[in-house]
Amino acid sequence: MKIGIDKIGFYIPHLYVDMNKLAVSRNVEPEKFTIGIGQEKMAVPPITQDPVTLAANAALEILDEKDKKEIDFVIFGTESGIDSSKSAAVYVHDLLDINPYARAIEVKQACYGTTAGIQMAKGHIALNPESKVLVLGSDIARYGLNTSGEATQGAGAVALVISANPSILELEDQSVYFTTDIMDFWRPIYSDKAFVDGKLSNEQYIAFFSKVWEQYKTKTGLELKDFEAICYHLPYTKMGLKALRTVLDEGTEDVKDRLMENYKISARYNRNVGNIYTGSLYLSFLSLLARKEDLDADSRIGLFSYGSGAVGEFFTGLLQADYREHLHVENHIKLFSARKEITVAEYEEIFQETLPTDGSTIELDIDNDPATICLAGMADNKRQYVNKTK
Ligand code: COA
């Protein structure tokens, strides 16, 4: 039985900062951000968007009434969750009116959470071929104003439906995963910003890629030439490029050109959004599928997932015939073109806005947020979510 990605969509906040302008205000040469790091625009979430609303908006774009009835498992990958106890999946389950006879959980392992969710979903479908699983990856990447990580912030979510007989990508069975305890990136419960050892995280990302890639080749007998494209977790687009370059010499000139061209296409959405942590790999995969129009059915796509701390996994899938018909590329274009640029000063102000932590009530202005699902306020330490269509 084929199991894999039947639907995939994303959501990003409607505000962004131009990286050239951020560079100028930080006294950095713009090329450091646009070439050295490889980012053009950074998504900025207004206070009316949090990881729950971003994920719910992403899922809203792809689910129909039949999906909502058939989904019996909602898995939410996040590393910027809003509650240490209640899962973000339960909120999304309610906001989207998903079948009540469903499981809803949150999974965490830095940027690896969504991949863990997808693999869990695959096992669930193998045992329950009639069901569908909604996997969400949603985060707000925050390092702080004027920090070295600032240029690699961002916000957004992906939503995937995993099912039998998928329309987009059949997940192949063999994958390689690897875990080692390292402190390259972490966020203690008391902090709303991440701590990062940038140099170590870069080194370890590449070391993990090398380990899983070598093991994958040994296990499967497959080689670089067997891949149409490799998509990477992209904390910033230069990072995946560095990892890809470590293996390019294993291929002929044709293979190198193909993988390099497809890499650039797969990084396009991420260049314009920034880091969305758990969703980054899947935003890159979607960018490839949406922006490259001539991928053949049965093309093999490699996916490298990395979550600091750290867990890495290399896994693969085969594109299904007519996958393009299931992408809704026109919605992607609309989402990007409806965004509004804000100044660095406006971004700084939004960045510093906070919600009450003393139980007091606050009502937020959701009329200025074009999203369908918003955070409308807080009361009694409870977040008040609104689906404007309900
Ligand atoms: N033109 C072109 N490139 C330039 C440049 C210019 N004017 N100035 C600098 N650069 C290049 C540097 O050579 C470097 O490239 P390299 O990595 O290929 O050597 C790149 O820009 C970044 O410069 P660097 O001095 O390393 O930046 P930094 O100290 O500000 O840190 C990160 C960059 C990514 C480490 C930092 O933003 C960070 O910690 N981010 C969060 C962690 C993260 O995303 N980790 C990834 C793994 S999950």
Coordinates of C-alpha atoms and ligand atoms in Angstrom, one line a residue, residues 29 31-32 35-37 143 148-149 152 196 198 201-202 205 233 235-236 238-239 242 306 308, ligand 1:
E29 CA 26.4 45.1 4.4
E31 CA 25.0 41.3 0.8
K32 CA 25.7 39.5 4.1
I35 CA 24.0 36.4 -0.2
G36 CA 26.0 35.3 2.9
I37 CA 22.8 34.1 4.7
Y143 CA 16.3 35.2 18.5
S148 CA 23.4 37.5 15.3
G149 CA 20.4 35.2 14.9
T152 CA 17.4 34.1 10.5
V196 CA 21.9 29.4 19.9
G198 CA 25.4 29.5 15.6
S201 CA 24.7 24.5 14.9
N202 CA 26.1 25.0 11.4
Y205 CA 23.8 20.3 10.7
H233 CA 15.5 22.0 6.4
P235 CA 17.0 27.8 8.9
Y236 CA 18.3 30.2 6.2
K238 CA 22.6 29.3 2.6
M239 CA 22.6 26.4 5.2
K242 CA 26.4 24.3 2.2
Y306 CA 17.3 18.4 11.2
S308 CA 18.9 21.0 16.9
Ligands
COA1 N1 28.8 39.6 1.2 C1 28.6 38.3 1.1 N2 28.7 37.4 2.1 C2 29.0 37.9 3.4 C3 29.2 39.3 3.6 C4 29.1 40.1 2.4 N3 29.3 41.4 2.6 N4 29.5 39.4 4.9 C5 29.5 38.2 5.5 N5 29.1 37.3 4.5 C6 28.9 35.8 4.7 C7 30.0 35.2 5.6 O1 31.2 34.9 4.9 C8 29.3 33.9 6.0 O2 29.3 33.0 5.0 P1 29.7 31.5 5.3 O3 28.8 30.9 6.3 O4 29.5 30.8 4.0 O5 31.1 31.5 5.7 C9 27.8 34.4 6.2 O6 27.7 35.6 5.5 C10 27.4 34.6 7.6 O7 28.4 35.4 8.2 P2 28.8 35.1 9.8 O8 29.8 36.1 10.1 O9 29.0 33.7 10.0 O10 27.4 35.6 10.4 P3 26.9 35.7 11.9 O11 28.1 35.5 12.9 O12 26.1 36.9 12.0 O13 26.0 34.3 12.1 C11 24.4 32.6 11.7 C12 25.2 33.7 11.1 C13 23.5 31.9 10.7 C14 25.3 31.6 12.4 C15 23.4 33.3 12.8 O14 22.5 34.1 12.1 C16 22.7 32.3 13.7 O15 23.2 31.9 14.7 N6 21.5 31.9 13.3 C17 20.6 31.0 14.0 C18 21.2 29.6 14.0 C19 20.9 28.8 12.8 O16 20.1 29.2 12.0 N7 21.6 27.6 12.8 C20 21.5 26.8 11.6 C21 21.3 25.3 12.0 S1 19.8 24.8 12.6

